[in-house]
Coordinates of C-alpha atoms and ligand atoms in Angstrom, one line a residue:
X1 CA -9.8 -19.1 8.9
X2 CA -7.0 -18.4 11.3
X3 CA -5.6 -14.9 10.8
X4 CA -2.5 -13.4 12.4
X5 CA -2.1 -9.6 12.6
X6 CA 1.1 -7.9 13.2
X7 CA 0.4 -4.5 15.1
X8 CA -2.3 -3.4 17.6
X9 CA -2.7 0.2 16.1
X10 CA -6.1 1.5 14.8
X11 CA -5.9 -0.5 11.7
X12 CA -4.8 -3.8 13.5
X13 CA -7.3 -3.8 16.1
X14 CA -10.3 -2.7 13.8
X15 CA -9.4 -5.7 11.5
X16 CA -9.3 -8.0 14.7
X17 CA -12.8 -6.7 15.6
X18 CA -14.3 -7.1 12.1
X19 CA -12.8 -10.7 11.6
X20 CA -13.6 -12.0 15.2
X21 CA -17.2 -10.6 14.8
X22 CA -17.4 -12.9 11.7
X23 CA -16.3 -16.1 13.7
X24 CA -12.6 -15.9 12.4
X25 CA -9.9 -17.2 14.8
X26 CA -7.7 -14.0 15.2
X27 CA -4.6 -13.0 17.0
X28 CA -2.9 -9.8 17.1
X29 CA 0.9 -9.5 18.0
X30 CA 2.1 -6.2 19.2
X31 CA 5.5 -4.8 19.7
X32 CA 4.9 -2.5 22.8
X33 CA 4.9 -4.3 26.2
X34 CA 1.5 -2.7 26.9
X35 CA -1.4 -0.9 25.4
X36 CA -0.5 2.3 23.9
X37 CA -1.1 5.4 26.1
X38 CA 0.1 8.3 23.8
X39 CA -0.4 9.3 20.2
X40 CA -2.3 12.4 21.1
X41 CA -5.7 12.7 19.1
X42 CA -7.1 11.8 15.7
X43 CA -9.4 13.6 13.5
X44 CA -11.8 10.9 12.0
X45 CA -13.6 11.9 8.9
X46 CA -17.0 10.5 7.4
X47 CA -15.2 7.5 6.0
X48 CA -13.4 6.6 9.0
X49 CA -16.5 6.8 11.4
X50 CA -18.5 5.0 8.6
X51 CA -15.8 2.1 8.7
X52 CA -15.8 2.0 12.6
X53 CA -19.7 1.7 12.5
X54 CA -19.7 -1.2 9.8
X55 CA -17.1 -2.8 11.9
X56 CA -19.4 -2.7 15.0
X57 CA -17.4 0.0 17.0
X58 CA -19.7 2.8 18.5
X59 CA -17.8 5.9 19.2
X60 CA -20.6 7.0 21.5
X61 CA -19.7 10.4 23.0
X62 CA -15.9 10.0 23.1
X63 CA -13.9 13.1 21.8
X64 CA -15.7 16.0 19.9
X65 CA -17.8 16.2 16.8
X66 CA -16.5 18.6 14.3
X67 CA -18.8 20.9 12.2
X68 CA -16.3 23.2 10.6
X69 CA -12.7 23.7 9.7
X70 CA -11.3 27.1 9.4
X71 CA -8.3 27.8 7.1
X72 CA -6.5 30.9 8.5
X73 CA -3.6 33.1 7.6
X74 CA -0.8 33.7 10.4
X75 CA -2.7 37.0 11.1
X76 CA -5.8 35.0 12.2
X77 CA -7.7 36.1 9.1
X78 CA -10.0 33.4 8.1
X79 CA -9.4 32.5 4.5
X80 CA -12.2 30.1 4.1
X81 CA -14.3 27.6 6.2
X82 CA -14.9 23.8 5.2
X83 CA -18.5 23.2 6.0
X84 CA -17.8 19.7 7.7
X85 CA -21.6 19.7 8.6
X86 CA -22.4 19.6 4.9
X87 CA -20.1 16.8 4.3
X88 CA -21.8 14.8 7.2
X89 CA -25.1 15.6 5.7
X90 CA -24.0 14.5 2.3
X91 CA -22.5 10.9 3.4
X92 CA -24.5 10.5 6.6
X93 CA -21.5 10.1 8.9
X94 CA -20.0 12.6 11.2
X95 CA -16.4 13.9 11.7
X96 CA -15.0 13.5 15.2
X97 CA -11.8 14.4 17.1
X98 CA -11.0 11.4 19.4
X99 CA -8.0 10.7 21.8
X100 CA -6.2 7.9 20.2
X101 CA -5.8 6.0 23.6
X102 CA -9.7 6.1 23.9
X103 CA -10.3 5.0 20.5
X104 CA -7.8 2.0 20.8
X105 CA -9.4 0.9 24.2
X106 CA -13.0 1.2 22.6
X107 CA -12.0 -1.1 19.7
X108 CA -10.0 -3.7 21.7
X109 CA -12.9 -3.8 24.3
X110 CA -15.0 -5.7 21.8
X111 CA -12.3 -8.4 21.2
X112 CA -12.3 -12.0 22.8
X113 CA -9.9 -12.0 26.0
X114 CA -6.4 -12.8 25.0
X115 CA -6.7 -11.8 21.3
X116 CA -3.9 -9.2 21.7
X117 CA -0.6 -10.2 22.7
X118 CA 2.0 -7.5 23.8
X119 CA 5.8 -7.5 23.7
X120 CA 5.9 -9.5 20.5
X121 CA 8.3 -7.8 18.1
X122 CA 7.9 -9.2 14.6
X123 CA 11.1 -9.3 12.5
X124 CA 10.0 -11.3 9.3
X125 CA 7.0 -12.7 7.5
X126 CA 7.3 -15.9 5.6
X127 CA 5.0 -17.5 3.0
X128 CA 5.5 -21.3 3.8
X129 CA 5.4 -24.2 1.1
X130 CA 2.0 -25.5 2.2
X131 CA 0.5 -22.3 1.6
X132 CA 0.2 -21.0 5.2
X133 CA 2.0 -17.9 6.3
X134 CA 4.2 -17.3 9.5
X135 CA 5.1 -14.1 11.5
X136 CA 8.5 -14.6 13.0
X137 CA 9.5 -12.8 16.3
X138 CA 12.4 -11.5 17.8
X139 CA 12.5 -14.0 20.8
X140 CA 12.6 -17.0 18.3
X141 CA 9.0 -17.8 18.4
X142 CA 6.5 -17.8 15.5
X143 CA 2.7 -17.5 14.7
X144 CA 1.3 -19.2 11.7
X145 CA -2.1 -18.7 10.0
X146 CA -3.9 -19.0 6.7
X147 CA -3.3 -15.4 6.5
X148 CA -0.8 -12.9 7.9
X149 CA -1.8 -9.2 7.8
X150 CA 1.1 -6.7 8.5
X151 CA -0.4 -3.7 10.3
X152 CA 2.8 -2.7 11.8
X153 CA 2.8 1.0 10.8
X154 CA 5.3 3.4 9.0
X155 CA 8.4 1.2 9.5
X156 CA 6.7 -2.2 8.9
X157 CA 8.8 -5.2 9.2
X158 CA 6.2 -7.1 7.3
X159 CA 6.6 -4.5 4.4
X160 CA 10.5 -5.1 4.3
X161 CA 9.9 -8.8 3.6
X162 CA 6.9 -8.5 1.3
X163 CA 8.3 -5.7 -0.7
X164 CA 11.9 -6.6 -0.7
X165 CA 12.9 -3.4 1.2
X166 CA 11.5 -0.4 3.0
X167 CA 10.6 2.3 0.5
X168 CA 9.2 4.8 3.1
X169 CA 11.3 8.0 2.7
X170 CA 11.4 11.2 4.9
X171 CA 9.7 14.2 3.3
X172 CA 11.7 16.8 5.2
X173 CA 8.8 17.6 7.3
X174 CA 7.7 16.6 10.8
X175 CA 4.9 17.3 13.4
X176 CA 5.2 18.4 16.9
X177 CA 1.9 17.4 18.5
X178 CA 0.1 17.2 21.9
X179 CA -3.4 16.6 23.3
X180 CA -3.6 19.0 26.3
X181 CA -6.2 21.4 28.0
X182 CA -5.2 24.5 26.3
X183 CA -7.7 27.5 26.9
X184 CA -8.1 28.6 23.3
X185 CA -11.4 30.1 22.3
X186 CA -12.5 27.2 20.2
X187 CA -11.8 24.4 22.8
X188 CA -15.5 24.4 23.9
X189 CA -16.9 24.5 20.3
X190 CA -17.1 22.2 17.3
X191 CA -15.0 24.0 14.9
X192 CA -11.3 23.3 14.3
X193 CA -8.6 25.5 12.7
X194 CA -5.6 25.1 10.5
X195 CA -3.3 28.1 10.2
X196 CA -0.8 28.0 7.2
X197 CA 2.3 30.2 6.7
X198 CA 5.6 29.9 5.1
X199 CA 7.3 28.6 8.3
X200 CA 4.8 25.7 8.5
X201 CA 1.3 25.0 9.8
X202 CA -0.5 24.9 13.0
X203 CA -3.6 22.8 13.7
X204 CA -6.0 23.1 16.6
X205 CA -9.0 20.8 17.1
X206 CA -11.2 20.5 20.2
X207 CA -11.1 17.0 21.4
X208 CA -13.8 16.9 24.2
X209 CA -13.4 17.2 28.0
X210 CA -11.6 20.5 27.6
X211 CA -8.8 18.7 25.7
X212 CA -7.4 20.2 22.6
X213 CA -5.4 18.2 19.8
X214 CA -2.8 20.8 18.5
X215 CA 0.3 20.4 16.4
X216 CA 2.9 22.3 14.3
X217 CA 4.1 21.0 11.1
X218 CA 7.7 22.2 10.6
X219 CA 10.8 21.5 8.2
X220 CA 12.8 18.6 9.6
X221 CA 15.8 16.5 8.9
X222 CA 16.2 13.1 10.3
X223 CA 19.9 13.8 11.3
X224 CA 19.0 16.8 13.5
X225 CA 19.1 15.9 17.1
X226 CA 15.8 16.5 19.1
X227 CA 16.1 20.0 20.4
X228 CA 16.4 20.4 24.4
X229 CA 13.4 22.6 24.3
X230 CA 11.0 21.9 21.3
X231 CA 8.7 24.6 22.7
X232 CA 11.6 27.2 22.5
X233 CA 12.0 26.2 18.8
X234 CA 8.3 26.6 18.1
X235 CA 8.3 30.1 19.7
X236 CA 11.0 31.3 17.7
X237 CA 9.6 29.9 14.4
X238 CA 6.0 30.9 15.0
X239 CA 6.4 33.7 17.5
X240 CA 5.5 36.5 15.0
X241 CA 2.0 35.0 14.1
X242 CA -0.7 37.1 15.5
X243 CA -3.6 34.3 15.3
X244 CA -5.0 34.5 19.0
X245 CA -5.4 30.7 19.2
X246 CA -1.8 30.1 18.1
X247 CA -0.5 32.5 20.4
X248 CA -2.4 30.8 23.4
X249 CA -1.2 27.4 22.3
X250 CA 2.4 28.6 22.2
X251 CA 1.9 30.3 25.6
X252 CA 0.6 27.0 27.3
X253 CA 2.9 24.6 25.4
X254 CA 5.1 22.5 27.7
X255 CA 8.0 20.5 26.3
X256 CA 7.1 17.3 28.2
X257 CA 3.6 17.2 26.3
X258 CA 5.2 17.2 22.8
X259 CA 5.6 14.0 20.6
X260 CA 7.7 14.3 17.4
X261 CA 6.4 12.4 14.3
X262 CA 8.6 12.4 11.2
X263 CA 6.5 12.6 7.8
X264 CA 7.4 9.9 5.5
X265 CA 5.9 8.6 2.2
X266 CA 6.2 5.9 -0.5
X267 CA 4.7 5.0 -3.8
X268 CA 1.7 2.7 -3.1
X269 CA 2.1 -0.3 -5.5
X270 CA -0.8 -2.3 -7.1
X271 CA 0.0 -5.4 -5.2
X272 CA 0.6 -5.3 -1.4
X273 CA 1.5 -8.8 -0.5
X274 CA 2.4 -12.4 -1.5
X275 CA 0.3 -15.5 -1.2
X276 CA -1.6 -15.4 2.1
X277 CA 0.2 -12.2 3.4
X278 CA -0.8 -8.7 3.0
X279 CA -0.5 -5.1 4.4
X280 CA -2.9 -2.7 5.9
X281 CA -2.9 0.9 7.1
X282 CA 0.4 2.9 7.1
X283 CA 2.3 -0.4 6.4
X284 CA 0.8 -0.3 2.9
X285 CA 0.5 3.5 2.3
X286 CA 2.6 5.8 4.6
X287 CA 1.8 9.4 3.8
X288 CA 2.1 12.8 5.8
X289 CA -0.9 13.7 8.0
X290 CA -1.8 16.9 6.2
X291 CA -5.3 15.5 5.0
X292 CA -5.7 13.8 8.4
X293 CA -6.6 10.6 6.3
X294 CA -4.0 8.1 7.6
X295 CA -6.2 6.4 10.3
X296 CA -9.5 6.7 8.2
X297 CA -7.6 4.9 5.4
X298 CA -6.4 2.2 8.0
X299 CA -10.0 1.9 8.8
X300 CA -11.2 1.5 5.2
X301 CA -8.6 -1.3 4.9
X302 CA -10.0 -3.1 7.8
X303 CA -13.5 -2.9 6.7
X304 CA -12.5 -3.9 3.1
X305 CA -10.3 -6.8 4.2
X306 CA -12.8 -8.2 6.6
X307 CA -15.3 -8.2 3.9
X308 CA -12.9 -9.9 1.5
X309 CA -12.0 -12.6 4.0
X310 CA -15.6 -13.3 4.8
X311 CA -16.6 -13.9 1.1
X312 CA -17.7 -17.4 0.0
X313 CA -14.6 -19.0 -1.5
X314 CA -12.0 -17.0 0.7
X315 CA -11.5 -20.0 2.9
X316 CA -10.5 -22.2 -0.1
X317 CA -8.4 -19.4 -1.6
X318 CA -7.2 -16.9 0.9
X319 CA -4.7 -15.4 -1.6
X320 CA -7.1 -14.5 -4.2
X321 CA -9.4 -12.8 -1.5
X322 CA -6.3 -10.7 -0.3
X323 CA -5.6 -9.6 -4.0
X324 CA -9.2 -8.6 -4.4
X325 CA -8.8 -6.5 -1.1
X326 CA -5.7 -4.8 -2.3
X327 CA -7.0 -4.1 -5.8
X328 CA -10.1 -2.4 -4.3
X329 CA -8.2 -0.2 -1.9
X330 CA -5.1 0.5 -3.9
X331 CA -6.8 3.4 -5.9
X332 CA -8.3 5.4 -3.1
X333 CA -5.4 4.8 -0.7
X334 CA -2.9 6.1 -3.4
X335 CA -5.0 9.3 -4.1
X336 CA -5.1 10.0 -0.3
X337 CA -1.3 9.6 -0.2
X338 CA -1.0 11.9 -3.3
X339 CA -3.2 14.6 -1.8
X340 CA -1.4 14.7 1.6
X341 CA 1.7 16.8 0.8
X342 CA 2.4 19.2 3.7
X343 CA 5.0 21.0 1.7
X344 CA 2.4 22.2 -1.0
X345 CA -0.2 23.0 1.7
X346 CA 2.1 25.7 3.3
X347 CA 2.5 27.6 -0.1
X348 CA -1.3 27.5 -0.8
X349 CA -3.4 30.6 -0.4
X350 CA -6.6 31.1 -2.3
X351 CA -6.9 34.3 -4.3
X352 CA -8.5 36.9 -2.0
X353 CA -10.6 38.5 -4.9
X354 CA -12.9 35.4 -4.8
X355 CA -14.1 36.3 -1.5
X356 CA -14.4 34.0 1.6
X357 CA -17.9 32.7 1.1
X358 CA -17.2 31.6 -2.4
X359 CA -14.0 30.0 -1.4
X360 CA -15.6 28.2 1.4
X361 CA -18.5 26.9 -0.8
X362 CA -15.9 25.8 -3.6
X363 CA -13.6 24.2 -0.8
X364 CA -16.6 22.2 0.7
X365 CA -17.7 21.0 -2.7
X366 CA -14.2 20.0 -3.7
X367 CA -13.8 18.3 -0.2
X368 CA -17.2 16.2 -0.7
X369 CA -15.8 15.0 -4.0
X370 CA -12.3 14.2 -2.8
X371 CA -13.7 12.3 0.1
X372 CA -15.8 10.1 -2.2
X373 CA -12.6 9.3 -4.4
X374 CA -10.5 8.1 -1.5
X375 CA -13.2 6.1 0.2
X376 CA -14.6 2.7 -0.6
X377 CA -17.0 2.6 2.1
X378 CA -18.9 5.9 1.4
X379 CA -19.2 5.0 -2.2
X380 CA -20.0 1.4 -1.6
X381 CA -16.9 0.1 -3.9
X382 CA -16.5 -3.3 -2.1
X383 CA -13.6 -5.8 -2.9
Ligands
FAD1 C1 1.4 13.7 13.8 C2 0.4 12.8 13.2 C3 -1.0 13.2 13.2 C4 -2.0 12.3 12.5 N1 -3.4 12.9 12.6 C5 -4.2 12.1 12.0 C6 -5.6 12.4 12.0 O1 -5.9 13.3 12.5 N2 -6.5 11.6 11.3 C7 -6.1 10.5 10.7 O2 -6.9 9.8 10.3 N3 -4.7 10.1 10.7 C8 -3.8 10.8 11.4 N4 -2.5 10.4 11.5 C9 -2.2 9.1 10.8 C10 -2.4 7.9 11.7 O3 -1.8 8.1 12.9 C11 -2.0 6.8 11.1 O4 -2.3 6.8 9.6 C12 -2.6 5.5 11.7 O5 -2.3 5.5 13.0 C13 -2.3 4.4 11.0 O6 -2.7 3.2 11.7 P1 -1.9 1.9 11.6 O7 -2.7 0.9 12.5 O8 -1.7 1.4 10.1 O9 -0.4 2.1 12.3 P2 -0.1 2.4 13.8 O10 -1.2 3.2 14.4 O11 1.2 3.2 13.6 O12 0.0 1.0 14.4 C14 1.0 0.2 14.1 C15 1.1 -0.7 15.3 O13 2.2 -1.7 15.0 C16 3.2 -1.9 16.1 N5 4.3 -2.3 15.4 C17 5.2 -1.7 14.7 N6 6.2 -2.6 14.4 C18 6.0 -3.8 14.8 C19 6.7 -5.0 14.9 N7 7.9 -5.2 14.2 N8 6.0 -6.1 15.6 C20 4.9 -5.9 16.2 N9 4.3 -4.7 16.2 C21 4.8 -3.7 15.6 C22 3.1 -0.5 16.6 O14 3.7 -0.4 17.9 C23 1.8 0.1 16.6 O15 1.0 -0.3 17.7 C24 -1.6 11.3 11.9 C25 -0.3 10.9 12.0 C26 0.8 11.7 12.6 C27 2.2 11.2 12.6

């Protein structure tokens, strides 16, 4: 089968990897003129690392394994610790922070030469009368396949066509994030921390090689111009927090390291495409990064879609295979989207009388259950 993928992000590349390993003819068209360098780091949970393994991608030693996640108050008091080790033991797959650039390189390294074409801006996706599907590009050219997959992220051009509009709306929040060698206490370990207060949140995750993935979630309006010094704004907002790691991050933060990512979300419909066209990853389900499930969900999509397209019968009726994929993935992806509200997280604080250990055990149990519900691969729910 000939498959045209729009977007060489985590999801598009992972799908290309899965499909080309199964003998499909695959091409990926990416808007950027060259491979993405930035994007800081990604925390991959057990479902994301399981999907990568199934797609033939061995993470090897890149990034840093995560064994625990502390939830702290702005004072630095640990409210509870999620036992990520126990989650790994339950599902058999680890959680890992990886630099996004390294992950993309690793996935792309297993693709046949010339699979990814850069500088190709998709403007439309069209289902042709003969059942084939075309991606049309800004330079007037097009690519036609049995299937076209829009894996082109939160402002997907493919989604605009397939859903007759772009329903992704800003949530009123954004992340300032960076991947830098900050000398915080936990940089050398395997424990990450999320500090939550009324101003927003700060996340700090060791990412290997002395690097730390850190971010601040703050209220944001799209019409506000980018501040001349984002670090100045963060110091004003979070300067009264006494958590020692947050203080160190603020002290070492540099304006030029920071990337701004606006949070958006939309309802996840039952059907994602038309005929031989479908969507994958953020294009199908954009949601805020609070639960760090966006890339994991894109990888789950890639795994499920490569299975659906390799089924017997998919060649004769690719549209039916795509609808099976959407139907399998819709529920878990919609639940992950629902659970990812930054706004609610900043107001949540477990009652202190329960005690740290009890809350930690409860949170870990909840998390194991949640991960099973947002995952197809960990619970073997195939399309
Ligand atoms: C601040 C922040 C932190 C995050 N942290 C985590 C985390 O820790 N863990 C996690 O699992 N997820 C995280 N996410 C979410 C994660 O980044 C996304 O969910 C994930 O990248 C989605 O992958 P994707 O392939 O669908 O889209 P993307 O990675 O956005 O890739 C889309 C690709 O399509 C290309 N493209 C766009 N438009 C066009 C076009 N018209 N034509 C051709 N190409 C096009 C883009 O250039 C891009 O390369 C985070 C997100 C943010 C904003």
